PDB file of C-alpha atoms and ligand atoms in Angstrom:
ATOM      1  CA  UNK C 608     -42.546 -18.866  36.451  1.00  0.00           C
ATOM      2  CA  UNK C 609     -40.947 -15.907  34.641  1.00  0.00           C
ATOM      3  CA  UNK C 610     -37.752 -15.603  33.748  1.00  0.00           C
ATOM      4  CA  UNK C 611     -35.052 -12.957  34.434  1.00  0.00           C
ATOM      5  CA  UNK C 612     -35.844 -11.291  30.816  1.00  0.00           C
ATOM      6  CA  UNK C 613     -39.351 -11.208  31.302  1.00  0.00           C
ATOM      7  CA  UNK C 614     -39.280  -9.499  34.644  1.00  0.00           C
ATOM      8  CA  UNK C 615     -37.209  -7.034  33.289  1.00  0.00           C
ATOM      9  CA  UNK C 616     -39.010  -6.268  30.255  1.00  0.00           C
ATOM     10  CA  UNK C 617     -36.035  -6.792  27.931  1.00  0.00           C
ATOM     11  CA  UNK C 618     -34.509  -9.584  25.732  1.00  0.00           C
ATOM     12  CA  UNK C 619     -31.199 -10.931  25.853  1.00  0.00           C
ATOM     13  CA  UNK C 620     -28.882  -8.646  24.021  1.00  0.00           C
ATOM     14  CA  UNK C 621     -27.555 -10.338  20.837  1.00  0.00           C
ATOM     15  CA  UNK C 622     -25.618  -9.075  18.149  1.00  0.00           C
ATOM     16  CA  UNK C 623     -27.442  -9.315  15.046  1.00  0.00           C
ATOM     17  CA  UNK C 624     -25.676  -8.878  12.147  1.00  0.00           C
ATOM     18  CA  UNK C 625     -29.006  -7.967   9.961  1.00  0.00           C
ATOM     19  CA  UNK C 626     -29.711  -5.284  12.116  1.00  0.00           C
ATOM     20  CA  UNK C 627     -26.244  -3.786  12.419  1.00  0.00           C
ATOM     21  CA  UNK C 628     -25.751  -3.818   8.386  1.00  0.00           C
ATOM     22  CA  UNK C 629     -28.854  -1.904   8.296  1.00  0.00           C
ATOM     23  CA  UNK C 630     -27.864   0.699  10.837  1.00  0.00           C
ATOM     24  CA  UNK C 631     -24.763   1.442   9.060  1.00  0.00           C
ATOM     25  CA  UNK C 632     -26.870   1.619   5.838  1.00  0.00           C
ATOM     26  CA  UNK C 633     -28.734   3.850   7.390  1.00  0.00           C
ATOM     27  CA  UNK C 634     -26.119   6.075   9.009  1.00  0.00           C
ATOM     28  CA  UNK C 635     -24.286   6.084   5.160  1.00  0.00           C
ATOM     29  CA  UNK C 636     -27.704   7.612   3.723  1.00  0.00           C
ATOM     30  CA  UNK C 637     -28.202   9.930   6.445  1.00  0.00           C
ATOM     31  CA  UNK C 638     -24.629  11.318   5.609  1.00  0.00           C
ATOM     32  CA  UNK C 639     -25.034  11.763   2.105  1.00  0.00           C
ATOM     33  CA  UNK C 640     -28.250  13.342   2.486  1.00  0.00           C
ATOM     34  CA  UNK C 641     -27.132  15.749   4.749  1.00  0.00           C
ATOM     35  CA  UNK C 642     -23.715  17.549   4.906  1.00  0.00           C
ATOM     36  CA  UNK C 643     -23.873  19.044   8.678  1.00  0.00           C
ATOM     37  CA  UNK C 644     -23.089  15.468   9.613  1.00  0.00           C
ATOM     38  CA  UNK C 645     -23.174  14.581  12.914  1.00  0.00           C
ATOM     39  CA  UNK C 646     -21.239  12.133  14.804  1.00  0.00           C
ATOM     40  CA  UNK C 647     -24.096  10.965  16.522  1.00  0.00           C
ATOM     41  CA  UNK C 648     -24.397   7.231  15.849  1.00  0.00           C
ATOM     42  CA  UNK C 649     -27.321   4.598  16.205  1.00  0.00           C
ATOM     43  CA  UNK C 650     -25.608   1.830  17.546  1.00  0.00           C
ATOM     44  CA  UNK C 651     -22.994   3.138  19.982  1.00  0.00           C
ATOM     45  CA  UNK C 652     -20.089   2.307  18.291  1.00  0.00           C
ATOM     46  CA  UNK C 653     -17.097   4.538  17.824  1.00  0.00           C
ATOM     47  CA  UNK C 654     -16.432   4.880  13.961  1.00  0.00           C
ATOM     48  CA  UNK C 655     -13.013   3.728  12.818  1.00  0.00           C
ATOM     49  CA  UNK C 656     -11.245   6.791  11.236  1.00  0.00           C
ATOM     50  CA  UNK C 657     -11.004   7.191   7.749  1.00  0.00           C
ATOM     51  CA  UNK C 658      -9.674   4.947   4.594  1.00  0.00           C
ATOM     52  CA  UNK C 659      -6.057   6.224   3.674  1.00  0.00           C
ATOM     53  CA  UNK C 660      -6.666   8.316   0.497  1.00  0.00           C
ATOM     54  CA  UNK C 661      -3.792   6.276  -1.553  1.00  0.00           C
ATOM     55  CA  UNK C 662      -6.006   3.300  -0.475  1.00  0.00           C
ATOM     56  CA  UNK C 663      -8.799   4.655  -1.992  1.00  0.00           C
ATOM     57  CA  UNK C 664      -7.582   6.119  -4.886  1.00  0.00           C
ATOM     58  CA  UNK C 665      -6.308   2.646  -5.883  1.00  0.00           C
ATOM     59  CA  UNK C 666      -9.603   0.532  -5.603  1.00  0.00           C
ATOM     60  CA  UNK C 667     -10.813   0.145  -9.215  1.00  0.00           C
ATOM     61  CA  UNK C 668     -13.273   1.890 -10.984  1.00  0.00           C
ATOM     62  CA  UNK C 669     -15.343   0.626 -13.830  1.00  0.00           C
ATOM     63  CA  UNK C 670     -18.389   0.993 -15.691  1.00  0.00           C
ATOM     64  CA  UNK C 671     -21.536  -1.215 -14.564  1.00  0.00           C
ATOM     65  CA  UNK C 672     -21.284  -4.636 -16.538  1.00  0.00           C
ATOM     66  CA  UNK C 673     -24.157  -5.765 -19.105  1.00  0.00           C
ATOM     67  CA  UNK C 674     -25.591  -8.007 -16.901  1.00  0.00           C
ATOM     68  CA  UNK C 675     -25.823  -5.418 -13.545  1.00  0.00           C
ATOM     69  CA  UNK C 676     -27.721  -2.908 -16.304  1.00  0.00           C
ATOM     70  CA  UNK C 677     -30.052  -5.943 -17.469  1.00  0.00           C
ATOM     71  CA  UNK C 678     -30.820  -7.052 -14.254  1.00  0.00           C
ATOM     72  CA  UNK C 679     -30.802  -3.417 -12.809  1.00  0.00           C
ATOM     73  CA  UNK C 680     -28.504  -4.157 -10.031  1.00  0.00           C
ATOM     74  CA  UNK C 681     -28.860  -1.824  -6.935  1.00  0.00           C
ATOM     75  CA  UNK C 682     -26.114   0.202  -5.256  1.00  0.00           C
ATOM     76  CA  UNK C 683     -26.613  -1.020  -1.184  1.00  0.00           C
ATOM     77  CA  UNK C 684     -26.337   2.695  -0.049  1.00  0.00           C
ATOM     78  CA  UNK C 685     -28.828   4.523  -1.852  1.00  0.00           C
ATOM     79  CA  UNK C 686     -30.690   1.684  -3.617  1.00  0.00           C
ATOM     80  CA  UNK C 687     -30.553   2.924  -7.222  1.00  0.00           C
ATOM     81  CA  UNK C 688     -29.333   1.190 -10.233  1.00  0.00           C
ATOM     82  CA  UNK C 689     -25.608   1.255 -11.009  1.00  0.00           C
ATOM     83  CA  UNK C 690     -25.162   3.799 -13.719  1.00  0.00           C
ATOM     84  CA  UNK C 691     -22.220   5.789 -13.935  1.00  0.00           C
ATOM     85  CA  UNK C 692     -18.677   4.706 -12.471  1.00  0.00           C
ATOM     86  CA  UNK C 693     -19.080   1.936  -9.633  1.00  0.00           C
ATOM     87  CA  UNK C 694     -15.760   1.415  -7.209  1.00  0.00           C
ATOM     88  CA  UNK C 695     -14.903  -1.972  -6.337  1.00  0.00           C
ATOM     89  CA  UNK C 696     -14.053  -3.065  -2.767  1.00  0.00           C
ATOM     90  CA  UNK C 697     -11.763  -5.582  -2.077  1.00  0.00           C
ATOM     91  CA  UNK C 698     -14.507  -7.721  -0.438  1.00  0.00           C
ATOM     92  CA  UNK C 699     -16.031  -7.711  -3.657  1.00  0.00           C
ATOM     93  CA  UNK C 700     -18.872  -5.268  -2.688  1.00  0.00           C
ATOM     94  CA  UNK C 701     -19.480  -2.536  -5.004  1.00  0.00           C
ATOM     95  CA  UNK C 702     -20.965   0.888  -4.758  1.00  0.00           C
ATOM     96  CA  UNK C 703     -21.757   3.879  -6.710  1.00  0.00           C
ATOM     97  CA  UNK C 704     -18.668   6.124  -6.649  1.00  0.00           C
ATOM     98  CA  UNK C 705     -20.537   8.927  -5.159  1.00  0.00           C
ATOM     99  CA  UNK C 706     -21.864   7.053  -2.301  1.00  0.00           C
ATOM    100  CA  UNK C 707     -18.569   5.147  -1.651  1.00  0.00           C
ATOM    101  CA  UNK C 708     -16.122   7.749  -1.503  1.00  0.00           C
ATOM    102  CA  UNK C 709     -17.525  10.164   1.065  1.00  0.00           C
ATOM    103  CA  UNK C 710     -18.069   7.433   3.561  1.00  0.00           C
ATOM    104  CA  UNK C 711     -14.479   6.057   3.424  1.00  0.00           C
ATOM    105  CA  UNK C 712     -13.822   9.581   3.793  1.00  0.00           C
ATOM    106  CA  UNK C 713     -15.149   9.210   7.467  1.00  0.00           C
ATOM    107  CA  UNK C 714     -14.536   6.092   7.954  1.00  0.00           C
ATOM    108  CA  UNK C 715     -12.329   2.467   6.925  1.00  0.00           C
ATOM    109  CA  UNK C 716     -14.911  -0.252   6.365  1.00  0.00           C
ATOM    110  CA  UNK C 717     -17.213  -1.468   3.964  1.00  0.00           C
ATOM    111  CA  UNK C 718     -20.653  -1.035   4.178  1.00  0.00           C
ATOM    112  CA  UNK C 719     -22.102  -4.214   3.805  1.00  0.00           C
ATOM    113  CA  UNK C 720     -19.523  -6.268   5.617  1.00  0.00           C
ATOM    114  CA  UNK C 721     -17.514  -3.911   7.617  1.00  0.00           C
ATOM    115  CA  UNK C 722     -14.049  -5.122   5.609  1.00  0.00           C
ATOM    116  CA  UNK C 723     -11.500  -2.529   6.803  1.00  0.00           C
ATOM    117  CA  UNK C 724      -9.021  -0.857   4.689  1.00  0.00           C
ATOM    118  CA  UNK C 725      -6.265   0.834   5.913  1.00  0.00           C
ATOM    119  CA  UNK C 726      -5.720   4.195   7.578  1.00  0.00           C
ATOM    120  CA  UNK C 727      -3.518   6.691   7.780  1.00  0.00           C
ATOM    121  CA  UNK C 728      -4.066   6.889  11.112  1.00  0.00           C
ATOM    122  CA  UNK C 729      -0.941   5.312  13.091  1.00  0.00           C
ATOM    123  CA  UNK C 730      -2.870   4.956  16.322  1.00  0.00           C
ATOM    124  CA  UNK C 731      -5.279   3.394  14.942  1.00  0.00           C
ATOM    125  CA  UNK C 732      -3.493   1.029  13.022  1.00  0.00           C
ATOM    126  CA  UNK C 733      -1.436   0.315  16.000  1.00  0.00           C
ATOM    127  CA  UNK C 734      -4.559  -0.662  18.176  1.00  0.00           C
ATOM    128  CA  UNK C 735      -5.977  -3.098  15.308  1.00  0.00           C
ATOM    129  CA  UNK C 736      -2.591  -5.287  15.607  1.00  0.00           C
ATOM    130  CA  UNK C 737      -2.843  -5.275  19.264  1.00  0.00           C
ATOM    131  CA  UNK C 738      -6.719  -6.726  18.515  1.00  0.00           C
ATOM    132  CA  UNK C 739      -5.179  -9.369  16.108  1.00  0.00           C
ATOM    133  CA  UNK C 740      -2.533 -10.435  18.522  1.00  0.00           C
ATOM    134  CA  UNK C 741      -5.382 -10.390  21.494  1.00  0.00           C
ATOM    135  CA  UNK C 742      -7.409 -12.635  19.214  1.00  0.00           C
ATOM    136  CA  UNK C 743      -4.265 -14.673  18.312  1.00  0.00           C
ATOM    137  CA  UNK C 744      -3.244 -14.782  21.888  1.00  0.00           C
ATOM    138  CA  UNK C 745      -6.917 -16.280  23.106  1.00  0.00           C
ATOM    139  CA  UNK C 746      -6.797 -18.771  20.112  1.00  0.00           C
ATOM    140  CA  UNK C 747      -3.611 -20.189  21.085  1.00  0.00           C
ATOM    141  CA  UNK C 748      -5.153 -20.337  24.580  1.00  0.00           C
ATOM    142  CA  UNK C 749      -8.348 -22.280  23.691  1.00  0.00           C
ATOM    143  CA  UNK C 750      -6.148 -24.675  21.552  1.00  0.00           C
ATOM    144  CA  UNK C 751      -4.073 -25.268  24.771  1.00  0.00           C
ATOM    145  CA  UNK C 752      -6.904 -26.073  26.915  1.00  0.00           C
ATOM    146  CA  UNK C 753      -8.486 -28.226  24.118  1.00  0.00           C
ATOM    147  CA  UNK C 754      -5.276 -30.077  23.769  1.00  0.00           C
ATOM    148  CA  UNK C 755      -5.236 -31.049  27.513  1.00  0.00           C
ATOM    149  CA  UNK C 756      -9.018 -30.895  28.787  1.00  0.00           C
ATOM    150  CA  UNK C 757     -10.580 -31.595  25.081  1.00  0.00           C
TER     151      UNK C 757
HETATM  152 ZN1  LIG T1354     -25.230   4.521  -4.721  1.00  0.00          ZN
HETATM  153 ZN1  LIG T1355     -18.073  -5.800   2.122  1.00  0.00          ZN
END
């Protein structure tokens, strides 16, 4: 017997974080290699607004550590070893300044883990708050459900 998915020649959609991460990095590389950045996204998702300039200015800049130089630790975006100035994100991922800054001028999240920085966009911040509230509400409904039926 064939399953629905065999018949329709497709596989169940499942979000695969590894693929999404590759998509995102790919997008950044295209952005960096091409000034004419179009908004055509590989994973059908709208980009969040740019990170707040104030926040970006406050991200710590540093030189690569001796360990990073010795081990030739590579920037996840351009895959070249850290050499000049590195920026640490709050999520503890770090990138070349020259790789991260153009990206954060496009959207507010870490290329590796999508950790979001604050934006200057009040509408987006409001949307984020609503999303948090909704998550919280769902969590409490689940808890209530579990306490009654669990
Ligand atoms: Zn880089
Ligand atoms: Zn990160």
